[in-house]
XYZ file of C-alpha atoms in Angstrom:
711
model
C -0.028 -0.539 0.154
C 2.411 2.508 1.144
C 4.451 1.584 -2.672
C 1.407 2.492 -3.987
C 0.572 5.802 -2.837
C 3.295 7.223 -2.597
C 3.670 6.113 -6.602
C 0.740 7.684 -7.084
C 1.735 11.111 -4.713
C 5.049 11.704 -7.017
C 2.824 10.786 -9.849
C 1.394 13.900 -9.027
C 3.757 16.070 -8.285
C 5.699 15.085 -11.422
C 2.805 16.825 -13.729
C 2.707 19.965 -11.369
C -0.855 18.620 -10.801
C -0.562 19.968 -7.116
C -2.253 23.440 -6.022
C 1.160 24.671 -4.856
C 2.286 24.294 -8.626
C -0.486 25.696 -10.121
C -2.685 22.502 -10.284
C -5.671 21.749 -9.708
C -5.529 19.212 -6.692
C -6.329 20.715 -3.254
C -6.563 17.692 -1.289
C -5.599 14.014 -0.645
C -7.585 11.014 0.710
C -5.836 8.614 2.340
C -8.509 5.771 2.946
C -11.949 5.821 3.687
C -14.455 5.178 5.577
C -12.808 3.357 7.579
C -13.814 4.483 10.906
C -17.067 1.553 9.738
C -15.303 -1.210 10.093
C -12.203 -0.425 12.683
C -13.296 -1.773 16.082
C -14.201 -4.669 14.139
C -10.167 -5.246 13.535
C -9.983 -4.385 17.817
C -6.476 -2.343 18.681
C -4.985 -3.309 15.004
C -6.909 -1.353 13.177
C -6.433 2.294 15.887
C -2.708 1.012 15.066
C -3.412 0.579 10.752
C -5.317 4.885 11.166
C -1.590 6.081 12.838
C 0.441 4.429 10.012
C -2.140 5.036 7.260
C -2.278 8.963 8.586
C 1.653 8.738 9.336
C 2.313 7.882 6.120
C 0.714 9.377 3.854
C 2.710 12.542 5.460
C 5.766 11.604 5.010
C 5.092 11.287 1.272
C 5.407 15.710 0.632
C 2.282 16.404 -0.900
C 1.881 20.022 0.534
C -1.167 19.936 0.911
C -4.139 18.748 3.355
C -4.940 15.316 3.849
C -8.751 13.634 4.835
C -9.849 10.303 6.254
C -13.826 10.137 5.485
C -15.718 9.380 8.166
C -12.745 8.695 10.606
C -13.411 10.073 13.602
C -9.563 9.564 15.504
C -7.944 10.624 12.506
C -4.739 12.150 13.745
C -4.652 15.461 14.548
C -2.147 16.143 11.056
C -5.533 14.466 9.343
C -8.597 16.972 8.739
C -11.795 13.564 9.276
C -14.346 13.942 7.022
C -18.092 13.919 6.448
C -20.426 11.683 3.799
C -23.176 11.205 4.387
C -27.719 12.515 3.498
C -26.964 14.831 5.911
C -23.800 16.343 7.597
C -25.182 19.792 8.898
C -24.704 18.562 12.916
C -21.056 17.497 12.091
C -18.194 19.130 13.911
C -14.580 17.709 13.142
C -12.775 15.767 16.009
C -10.658 19.172 17.081
C -11.444 22.886 16.369
C -8.283 23.454 14.561
C -9.766 21.571 11.121
C -12.405 22.458 9.155
C -16.214 20.929 8.880
C -15.798 18.799 5.593
C -18.185 16.948 3.761
C -16.955 14.476 1.122
C -19.735 12.599 0.602
C -23.008 14.086 -0.349
C -25.121 11.727 -0.912
C -27.890 12.685 -4.211
C -29.751 9.900 -4.750
C -28.107 5.499 -4.296
C -27.403 2.920 -5.329
C -29.909 0.065 -7.491
C -29.531 -3.376 -6.916
C -30.657 -6.635 -9.509
C -34.750 -6.447 -9.517
C -34.718 -3.633 -7.402
C -36.764 -0.183 -7.553
C -34.931 2.948 -8.638
C -33.851 5.683 -5.891
C -34.217 9.208 -6.370
C -33.920 11.956 -4.061
C -35.537 15.697 -4.798
C -33.671 18.223 -5.500
C -35.040 19.784 -2.777
C -34.651 17.836 -0.060
C -30.712 17.557 -1.965
C -29.897 21.795 -1.570
C -31.920 22.477 1.450
C -29.504 20.193 3.207
C -26.233 21.659 0.816
C -27.336 25.469 2.781
C -28.144 23.711 6.300
C -24.695 22.994 5.662
C -23.176 26.157 5.275
C -25.409 28.334 7.423
C -23.875 25.441 10.732
C -20.407 25.919 8.828
C -19.373 24.169 7.012
C -16.360 24.711 4.606
C -16.383 22.440 1.442
C -19.118 19.820 0.405
C -19.031 17.600 -2.551
C -21.479 15.550 -4.588
C -21.473 11.520 -4.603
C -21.897 11.524 -8.174
C -22.349 14.909 -10.107
C -21.797 12.383 -13.010
C -23.636 8.772 -12.610
C -21.460 7.491 -15.077
C -21.315 3.387 -16.195
C -20.114 -0.025 -14.947
C -19.089 -0.807 -17.831
C -17.123 -4.778 -18.255
C -17.566 -6.449 -14.779
C -17.038 -3.553 -12.782
C -19.794 -2.927 -11.810
C -19.701 -4.060 -7.090
C -22.090 -4.787 -4.945
C -23.231 -7.798 -5.661
C -25.636 -7.477 -7.685
C -25.123 -3.279 -8.168
C -26.963 -2.815 -11.682
C -24.083 -1.554 -14.994
C -26.292 1.654 -14.792
C -24.349 4.212 -13.105
C -26.930 7.062 -13.215
C -27.910 7.667 -9.294
C -30.112 9.647 -10.108
C -27.237 12.377 -9.786
C -27.062 15.846 -11.436
C -25.099 15.141 -14.239
C -26.985 11.649 -15.617
C -25.259 8.552 -17.229
C -25.911 9.100 -21.437
C -23.810 12.974 -20.007
C -27.241 14.673 -19.970
C -28.442 18.117 -17.711
C -30.505 16.161 -14.919
C -33.548 18.748 -14.889
C -34.652 20.106 -12.559
C -31.467 19.161 -10.047
C -28.843 20.515 -12.157
C -30.097 24.327 -12.189
C -31.634 24.104 -8.785
C -27.978 23.360 -8.048
C -26.530 26.119 -9.536
C -28.252 28.331 -8.156
C -27.778 27.527 -4.646
C -24.255 27.083 -5.602
C -23.796 31.045 -7.249
C -26.300 31.931 -3.916
C -23.400 30.937 -1.810
C -20.829 32.441 -4.164
C -22.931 35.794 -2.901
C -22.487 34.792 0.711
C -18.198 34.093 0.106
C -17.489 37.597 1.770
C -18.982 37.021 4.737
C -19.031 34.062 5.406
C -15.019 34.412 4.605
C -15.004 36.954 6.829
C -16.753 35.361 10.766
C -14.806 33.202 12.661
C -18.478 31.273 13.511
C -21.970 32.513 12.342
C -23.914 33.916 15.192
C -28.139 31.830 16.018
C -30.325 33.607 15.980
C -33.971 31.038 17.083
C -37.217 32.611 14.710
C -39.608 30.181 16.240
C -39.788 26.766 17.802
C -38.434 25.206 14.908
C -37.311 28.702 12.713
C -33.896 29.640 13.090
C -30.865 31.796 11.947
C -27.355 32.027 10.774
C -25.590 35.301 10.530
C -22.336 36.048 9.524
C -20.540 39.329 9.603
C -17.272 40.793 10.546
C -18.190 42.048 13.253
C -21.367 40.301 14.610
C -20.633 40.386 17.662
C -21.768 42.519 20.050
C -23.754 44.479 16.772
C -27.822 45.040 17.879
C -29.163 42.625 15.026
C -32.525 45.126 15.233
C -30.873 48.022 12.818
C -31.255 47.954 9.405
C -28.674 46.296 7.228
C -28.183 49.785 6.172
C -27.346 50.942 9.781
C -24.037 49.141 10.001
C -21.001 48.620 6.784
C -19.967 45.689 8.237
C -20.512 42.769 5.359
C -23.236 40.128 6.152
C -25.179 37.224 5.301
C -27.714 34.917 7.210
C -29.068 32.154 6.131
C -33.219 31.716 7.404
C -33.983 28.211 7.993
C -37.255 26.478 8.655
C -36.829 22.621 9.659
C -40.246 21.828 10.079
C -40.733 18.909 7.693
C -44.741 19.568 7.321
C -45.631 23.561 8.223
C -44.553 26.755 6.481
C -43.552 29.978 8.924
C -43.802 33.251 8.725
C -40.740 34.600 10.367
C -39.126 38.120 11.184
C -35.986 38.390 10.852
C -34.136 42.406 11.138
C -37.391 44.435 11.007
C -38.706 42.305 8.157
C -41.066 39.503 8.040
C -40.178 36.620 5.358
C -42.007 33.066 4.054
C -40.471 29.775 4.922
C -42.041 26.904 2.721
C -41.713 23.651 5.359
C -38.306 22.003 5.260
C -36.342 24.786 3.491
C -33.496 27.053 4.154
C -33.581 30.717 2.759
C -30.526 32.485 1.609
C -29.752 36.461 1.955
C -26.323 37.849 0.882
C -27.127 40.996 2.522
C -28.578 39.936 5.665
C -31.763 41.634 4.448
C -33.510 40.618 0.368
C -33.245 36.868 -0.541
C -32.286 35.794 -3.067
C -32.652 31.933 -3.406
C -34.906 29.570 -0.716
C -33.980 25.728 -0.650
C -38.284 24.251 -1.975
C -38.951 26.963 -4.222
C -37.583 24.880 -7.971
C -36.951 28.029 -10.133
C -34.740 26.326 -12.944
C -36.601 23.970 -15.427
C -37.214 20.646 -16.038
C -36.381 18.263 -18.201
C -38.215 15.576 -19.875
C -35.200 12.863 -21.399
C -36.348 11.065 -23.907
C -35.486 7.262 -25.844
C -35.861 7.564 -29.108
C -35.826 4.149 -31.508
C -33.630 4.357 -34.535
C -32.394 2.923 -37.904
C -29.424 1.495 -36.888
C -29.781 -2.048 -37.354
C -28.223 -3.185 -40.317
C -28.191 -6.710 -43.166
C -28.157 -7.290 -46.707
C -32.561 -7.353 -46.769
C -34.304 -4.028 -48.374
C -34.956 -1.749 -45.481
C -38.675 -2.561 -45.829
C -37.451 -6.394 -45.223
C -35.027 -5.732 -42.507
C -37.272 -3.224 -39.378
C -40.636 -4.494 -37.800
C -43.092 -1.672 -36.184
C -44.041 -3.007 -32.477
C -45.519 -0.358 -29.534
C -43.601 2.754 -31.616
C -40.226 0.761 -31.132
C -37.899 -0.320 -34.398
C -36.860 -3.924 -34.196
C -34.502 -6.237 -35.778
C -36.614 -8.803 -38.398
C -33.428 -10.477 -40.072
C -29.808 -10.656 -39.216
C -29.402 -12.096 -36.594
C -26.829 -15.948 -36.192
C -25.810 -18.059 -33.473
C -23.675 -20.324 -31.254
C -23.957 -23.027 -28.127
C -22.110 -23.003 -25.693
C -21.093 -25.747 -23.718
C -22.745 -26.894 -20.729
C -19.702 -28.077 -19.007
C -16.416 -28.801 -19.288
C -14.861 -27.280 -22.857
C -11.478 -26.956 -22.615
C -8.059 -28.736 -20.989
C -7.534 -26.431 -18.784
C -9.828 -27.797 -16.461
C -8.609 -29.770 -13.717
C -9.859 -32.484 -11.525
C -9.892 -32.176 -7.417
C -11.329 -34.233 -4.206
C -13.700 -31.803 -2.643
C -15.292 -27.873 -3.049
C -13.295 -24.903 -4.062
C -13.574 -21.145 -3.281
C -15.217 -19.788 -6.565
C -12.347 -16.812 -6.466
C -9.765 -18.879 -5.682
C -10.564 -20.683 -8.726
C -11.821 -17.844 -11.288
C -8.781 -15.060 -10.308
C -11.592 -13.118 -11.680
C -11.426 -13.615 -14.283
C -14.599 -15.263 -15.661
C -18.261 -14.417 -13.824
C -19.108 -17.803 -14.669
C -17.002 -21.693 -12.743
C -18.150 -24.829 -13.537
C -18.742 -27.436 -10.983
C -18.808 -31.132 -12.896
C -19.425 -34.390 -11.178
C -20.759 -38.054 -11.689
C -23.133 -39.897 -9.771
C -24.221 -43.288 -10.167
C -28.273 -43.833 -9.422
C -29.305 -47.839 -8.763
C -32.322 -48.923 -9.496
C -32.852 -49.267 -5.706
C -32.681 -45.601 -5.711
C -35.551 -44.669 -8.750
C -37.352 -47.679 -6.801
C -36.743 -45.817 -3.677
C -37.924 -42.917 -5.345
C -40.915 -43.958 -7.019
C -41.717 -46.123 -3.566
C -42.361 -43.371 -1.372
C -42.992 -40.648 -4.354
C -39.846 -38.248 -3.748
C -36.955 -36.017 -5.664
C -33.737 -36.291 -4.392
C -32.114 -32.662 -4.778
C -29.167 -30.463 -4.113
C -28.894 -28.920 -1.196
C -26.284 -26.468 -0.409
C -25.843 -24.852 3.430
C -25.169 -21.070 1.548
C -24.533 -19.842 -1.894
C -23.708 -16.498 -3.928
C -24.261 -14.776 -6.519
C -26.555 -17.344 -8.948
C -26.367 -20.824 -9.141
C -27.731 -23.008 -12.335
C -27.661 -27.171 -11.733
C -28.018 -29.156 -14.348
C -28.199 -32.971 -14.662
C -27.306 -34.526 -18.187
C -26.650 -31.002 -19.917
C -30.390 -30.458 -19.263
C -31.202 -27.167 -16.653
C -33.153 -28.207 -13.168
C -33.356 -25.266 -11.679
C -31.474 -20.935 -10.532
C -31.193 -19.633 -7.460
C -30.547 -15.945 -6.762
C -29.252 -14.454 -3.612
C -26.748 -13.579 -1.232
C -25.691 -16.292 0.984
C -28.721 -18.251 0.922
C -29.763 -21.822 1.121
C -30.742 -24.097 -1.957
C -32.302 -26.434 -1.573
C -33.121 -27.453 -5.698
C -35.228 -30.496 -7.057
C -33.773 -33.077 -9.306
C -33.751 -35.824 -11.857
C -31.485 -38.271 -12.255
C -31.834 -41.592 -14.327
C -30.775 -44.756 -14.482
C -26.387 -45.147 -14.726
C -24.047 -42.526 -14.011
C -25.507 -38.903 -14.225
C -23.081 -35.299 -14.996
C -23.801 -33.199 -12.354
C -23.037 -29.249 -12.996
C -23.805 -26.920 -10.824
C -22.170 -23.359 -12.054
C -21.432 -20.838 -10.133
C -21.954 -17.006 -11.362
C -20.692 -14.374 -9.774
C -22.779 -10.466 -9.902
C -20.212 -8.063 -9.256
C -18.299 -8.256 -5.687
C -18.540 -7.841 -2.305
C -16.599 -3.809 -2.468
C -17.174 -2.673 1.147
C -17.231 -4.183 4.917
C -14.744 -5.856 7.454
C -12.550 -8.874 6.247
C -13.809 -8.444 2.483
C -10.828 -10.371 1.275
C -12.697 -13.420 3.307
C -16.367 -12.414 2.210
C -15.481 -14.975 -1.538
C -18.585 -16.543 -3.899
C -19.500 -19.761 -4.954
C -20.386 -22.411 -1.486
C -20.060 -21.990 1.561
C -20.502 -25.425 4.286
C -22.100 -28.679 2.652
C -22.644 -29.683 -0.058
C -25.075 -32.523 -0.059
C -27.134 -34.496 -2.397
C -30.115 -35.514 -0.402
C -33.797 -38.358 -0.960
C -30.908 -41.566 -1.272
C -32.044 -45.132 0.402
C -28.583 -45.284 2.014
C -29.219 -41.233 3.573
C -27.327 -38.581 1.620
C -24.389 -38.606 -0.283
C -21.592 -35.611 0.376
C -20.231 -34.267 -2.584
C -17.934 -31.991 -0.659
C -15.980 -35.290 -0.930
C -16.406 -36.541 -3.885
C -14.208 -35.895 -7.202
C -15.436 -32.417 -8.891
C -13.930 -30.870 -12.094
C -13.532 -27.201 -12.927
C -13.435 -25.365 -15.790
C -12.957 -21.751 -15.338
C -15.402 -19.828 -18.080
C -17.092 -20.012 -21.048
C -15.377 -20.797 -24.160
C -16.664 -17.719 -25.883
C -14.634 -15.655 -23.486
C -11.608 -17.614 -24.143
C -11.933 -16.878 -28.010
C -12.992 -13.956 -27.463
C -15.621 -14.356 -29.981
C -16.641 -10.970 -29.443
C -13.741 -9.129 -30.802
C -14.453 -8.784 -34.950
C -10.428 -9.981 -34.758
C -11.682 -13.290 -33.228
C -15.137 -13.625 -34.401
C -14.876 -15.737 -37.116
C -13.553 -18.644 -34.452
C -16.983 -19.705 -33.765
C -19.454 -21.553 -35.987
C -22.176 -19.200 -36.526
C -24.868 -20.259 -37.850
C -28.236 -18.002 -39.313
C -31.083 -17.539 -36.183
C -34.072 -17.920 -37.457
C -36.975 -15.603 -36.599
C -39.420 -18.332 -34.900
C -36.723 -19.963 -33.170
C -37.646 -20.866 -29.831
C -35.780 -19.028 -27.376
C -32.420 -21.106 -26.158
C -29.973 -20.815 -23.276
C -26.516 -20.443 -22.921
C -26.398 -18.991 -26.529
C -24.003 -16.773 -28.148
C -26.026 -13.789 -31.120
C -24.562 -11.127 -33.229
C -25.644 -8.649 -35.623
C -24.537 -5.598 -37.301
C -25.813 -2.696 -36.981
C -25.070 1.196 -38.662
C -24.845 3.756 -35.563
C -27.827 6.632 -35.035
C -27.231 9.513 -37.509
C -26.354 13.298 -34.421
C -24.899 13.360 -31.842
C -27.455 11.955 -30.002
C -26.721 9.153 -26.972
C -27.147 6.015 -27.780
C -28.833 3.326 -25.780
C -28.835 -0.856 -26.166
C -32.639 -1.449 -25.627
C -32.494 -5.552 -24.368
C -35.629 -5.848 -22.661
C -36.390 -8.182 -24.350
C -33.556 -9.949 -23.171
C -33.319 -11.996 -20.162
C -29.509 -12.324 -18.645
C -26.221 -12.267 -20.216
C -23.160 -9.653 -20.979
C -23.205 -7.548 -24.127
C -20.370 -6.578 -26.243
C -19.954 -3.655 -29.138
C -17.239 -3.497 -31.381
C -15.170 -5.833 -28.490
C -15.623 -3.173 -26.049
C -17.817 -4.925 -22.988
C -21.477 -2.869 -22.430
C -21.966 -4.935 -19.180
C -23.824 -7.626 -17.726
C -27.784 -6.822 -18.427
C -30.271 -8.827 -16.894
C -34.460 -7.549 -17.158
C -35.495 -9.345 -13.450
C -38.204 -6.799 -12.705
C -39.076 -4.529 -9.035
C -41.987 -5.663 -7.077
C -45.340 -4.252 -7.990
C -45.231 -2.438 -4.129
C -43.781 0.375 -2.872
C -42.851 3.280 -4.972
C -44.193 6.737 -4.512
C -47.332 8.329 -6.523
C -45.600 11.851 -5.123
C -42.539 12.568 -3.558
C -42.978 14.425 -0.435
C -39.274 16.185 -0.141
C -39.956 17.299 3.269
C -38.492 15.366 5.312
C -35.494 13.718 6.262
C -34.748 11.079 2.756
C -33.879 8.116 3.129
C -32.956 5.415 -0.204
C -36.891 4.275 -0.136
C -38.301 7.324 -0.319
C -39.294 8.192 -3.922
C -38.707 5.469 -5.030
C -40.127 4.715 -8.826
C -40.322 1.608 -11.393
C -42.621 -0.583 -9.670
C -43.394 -3.456 -10.959
C -41.045 -2.957 -14.069
C -37.291 -4.335 -14.869
C -35.102 -2.765 -13.274
C -33.097 -1.610 -15.831
C -33.190 -2.442 -19.679
C -31.134 0.044 -21.287
C -27.651 -0.606 -21.641
C -25.209 3.516 -23.098
C -22.979 2.672 -25.901
C -20.775 5.658 -26.012
C -20.245 7.348 -29.013
C -16.455 6.560 -29.218
C -16.868 2.729 -29.410
C -18.937 2.963 -32.730
C -18.388 3.063 -36.008
C -20.410 4.490 -38.821
C -21.413 1.567 -40.091
C -21.590 -2.471 -39.390
C -21.117 -2.022 -35.867
C -20.915 -5.880 -33.758
C -22.864 -6.079 -31.659
C -22.405 -9.575 -29.796
C -24.670 -10.867 -26.535
C -24.535 -13.499 -24.628
C -27.131 -15.159 -23.157
C -28.101 -17.453 -20.173
C -31.672 -17.860 -20.249
C -33.348 -17.233 -23.376
C -34.337 -13.982 -24.753
C -35.472 -12.599 -28.356
C -32.972 -10.872 -30.041
C -34.714 -9.376 -32.749
C -37.194 -7.525 -31.061
C -33.622 -5.612 -29.491
C -33.223 -1.866 -31.010
C -31.400 0.308 -30.720
C -32.006 3.939 -29.190
C -31.036 7.292 -29.030
C -31.482 9.486 -25.757
C -32.186 12.649 -25.318
C -33.721 15.792 -24.613
C -36.761 16.829 -26.611
C -39.234 18.236 -23.952
C -38.734 21.353 -21.478
C -40.655 22.863 -19.136
C -40.940 25.114 -16.151
C -42.982 27.447 -13.735
C -42.365 31.356 -12.317
C -45.139 32.970 -10.010
C -44.964 36.348 -8.054
C -43.285 33.957 -5.667
C -39.916 33.688 -6.499
C -37.584 35.369 -6.420
C -35.537 37.083 -9.203
C -32.461 35.602 -11.370
C -29.711 35.365 -9.332
C -27.710 37.012 -12.168
C -29.353 40.204 -11.730
C -28.192 40.302 -8.109
C -25.715 42.658 -9.207
C -27.226 45.598 -10.346
C -30.727 45.233 -8.072
C -32.776 47.527 -10.443
C -35.227 44.626 -11.819
C -36.208 42.196 -9.278
C -38.921 40.333 -10.829
C -39.563 37.315 -11.202
C -38.081 35.205 -14.368
C -38.550 31.583 -16.471
C -35.637 31.179 -17.970
C -35.712 27.623 -20.691
C -31.952 26.531 -22.422
C -31.849 23.548 -24.803
C -28.830 20.938 -24.479
C -26.051 21.925 -26.748
C -27.176 21.609 -30.379
C -30.270 21.756 -30.326
C -32.920 25.286 -30.847
C -36.246 25.738 -29.230
C -38.595 24.989 -32.036
C -41.889 25.363 -30.048
C -43.703 26.628 -27.131
C -46.677 26.116 -24.889
C -47.754 28.506 -22.561
C -50.233 28.190 -19.750
C -51.591 29.917 -17.035
C -54.085 31.136 -14.293
C -55.012 34.515 -15.163
C -53.372 36.523 -18.036
C -49.749 36.095 -19.141
C -49.327 40.548 -18.139
C -50.121 39.170 -14.387
C -53.069 39.438 -11.549
C -54.542 38.861 -9.160
C -55.281 35.516 -10.197
C -51.752 35.354 -12.370
C -49.735 32.412 -9.981
C -49.094 29.247 -11.603
C -47.926 29.182 -15.082
C -47.045 26.553 -17.162
C -44.696 26.048 -20.315
C -43.774 23.312 -22.364
C -40.885 23.799 -25.214
C -40.099 21.598 -27.891
C -36.507 21.238 -28.528
C -35.056 20.471 -32.041
C -31.018 20.032 -33.137
C -30.089 23.110 -35.361
C -28.158 25.550 -32.853
C -27.990 26.091 -29.001
C -30.692 28.963 -27.953
C -32.769 30.156 -25.066
C -36.193 32.052 -24.358
C -36.494 34.793 -21.929
C -39.728 35.660 -20.156
C -39.412 38.684 -18.392
C -41.631 41.302 -16.440
C -44.609 39.141 -17.021
C -45.052 39.417 -20.670
C -44.430 36.589 -23.578
C -42.736 37.125 -26.662
C -44.429 36.723 -29.641
C -44.677 33.340 -31.351
C -47.075 31.031 -32.920
C -48.500 28.389 -30.525
C -48.395 25.207 -31.675
C -50.748 22.039 -30.899
C -49.339 18.698 -29.667
C -50.420 16.121 -28.554
C -47.688 15.270 -25.683
C -47.307 17.966 -22.977
C -44.777 18.761 -19.725
C -46.037 19.279 -16.640
C -43.858 20.692 -13.724
C -44.171 20.162 -10.200
C -46.499 23.752 -9.338
C -46.767 24.211 -5.612
C -48.780 27.323 -3.855
C -46.434 29.873 -2.254
C -46.395 27.845 1.433
C -44.496 24.928 -0.438
C -47.404 22.728 -0.414
C -48.009 20.789 -3.777
C -51.342 21.488 -5.735
């Protein structure tokens, strides 16, 4: 570990990446959340923390070192907070700044799980509270979601997508309003910077039972807070918080009344005028869509090539196939007595490890089962992540889970039978004490039950081991190795087949939009494009219950709050980076385990076609007007993604566009087309001239009253 850390620090120094060299690196981290598991190692854990800190400091990086969630971090290292909320966190020394190294703006998604979403109102509330109560630095986890390509997803059972409900999604598109609202939040905090850095600590003022203010000022001590801002020359900024989870409140601060929605923070850069409230989202909402692309190619005509079903475009005649052998396929297999641990054998070269043994079944065994109306079964004390049981090449059953018991009935015939246990990993354990001992495959006893003379202990049997798949070993997913397989044409009316390789070719979609592969018609397996492993796929379905019809941002967030996608496959779309694509003849190869229909696979583009927003008298003027303070009218700003321009606008309001007593709720729908950058600005409650376009597709933003209640 010391050699590795030293190598990285030396490399950064050589490339002049540290801040004192003019580079961007202001801080380094040693260890991550070790404090959560330190106690499991006793005194050794405590000694290790001290050693790690001393080792890091000895490297002379000349920037601060931080340890996340490490309350016993040595004096020279800053302990930092990770979590959904860190406004109450204090480091273990007054000499250390308060750092928030992981602000969880979403959560992990597992196969067969619902999709977690963290409301931006709550996320902004958490950030504003952190700075309100003396925070110095915070970092989003994640800010850009990204993708777990190949077999890099951890967990186990984490999906291939790492979207994480982040401000920038897996495809590089802005997730609005999360991105825009956070942008406004940090612009507001930036306006407070002179006061924040001038004061050693804020002054706390109780405004109500669950309402409070924190004031940052050069001479806040001894200042009469009843004076107006104009009566003092000190730089002053204030944060007003309402931590009530249900009710809005009107408070008086410095002789002026302020309305605070429930679970919100207002930011006053001059201790007088509110420029931002965490619960009032003025940023636009983007409605992302996935659109089919006529991009899969073959040597037949266009009318023959594509079939349409449910508004999606599918390939109808361009697939080839080859079967994957069940069991032994190479000379590298070996035979030993007993059950070996999965990762010790595979070295994580592959998800797959075959265990093969031969079982003799006598006439007496057959008679015993028939007379007692029972079946033999494979019984395993514990296994993870996926087990498939084959007898004589036939799949008998599948079990999945993390260290679950197995009782799988099997059907034997008289004489010798080939019993094959296929152990599969779906991401490795990536956190926790002694994770190197977590392993994979089987634990405890492995037996055959239901025999006339009692159970058979397979733990003492001879087993032949085969690592991986033949197709993996031959790399038939790569263009230069593809011909090693004996591919045959696949008939559109062929029955779904297990443990089968498929291949086809497709052209890249026109344009620059991100590309996705829709694998909703498949079962479980892995996919490659031009030799690049785009990840594991699995159409396992999330539970039907547990999702919320209405997401209430108020109150403490947890990963089960505001979930979506109940009753649907956890993931069906898989990101293909355009850098991996050619204009035409892109090779697509899939390994399918459970049986799917490749003829309904489609290539799609991910884009933002609709944007919308809402504004009312209760909103604040845009932050870019703050410096002038001449026009403090609320306004709505709408912008397309790069390469798009607004092509049509739908406007709706209660009252007239020019304003009025009832003009409190306005909604805009904007249709975007790939042309040039553009934005529309509605100011002073006046609409620009435009031709209203009727549309059958509408987008409604969240509309709220002034007190934050949803309408």
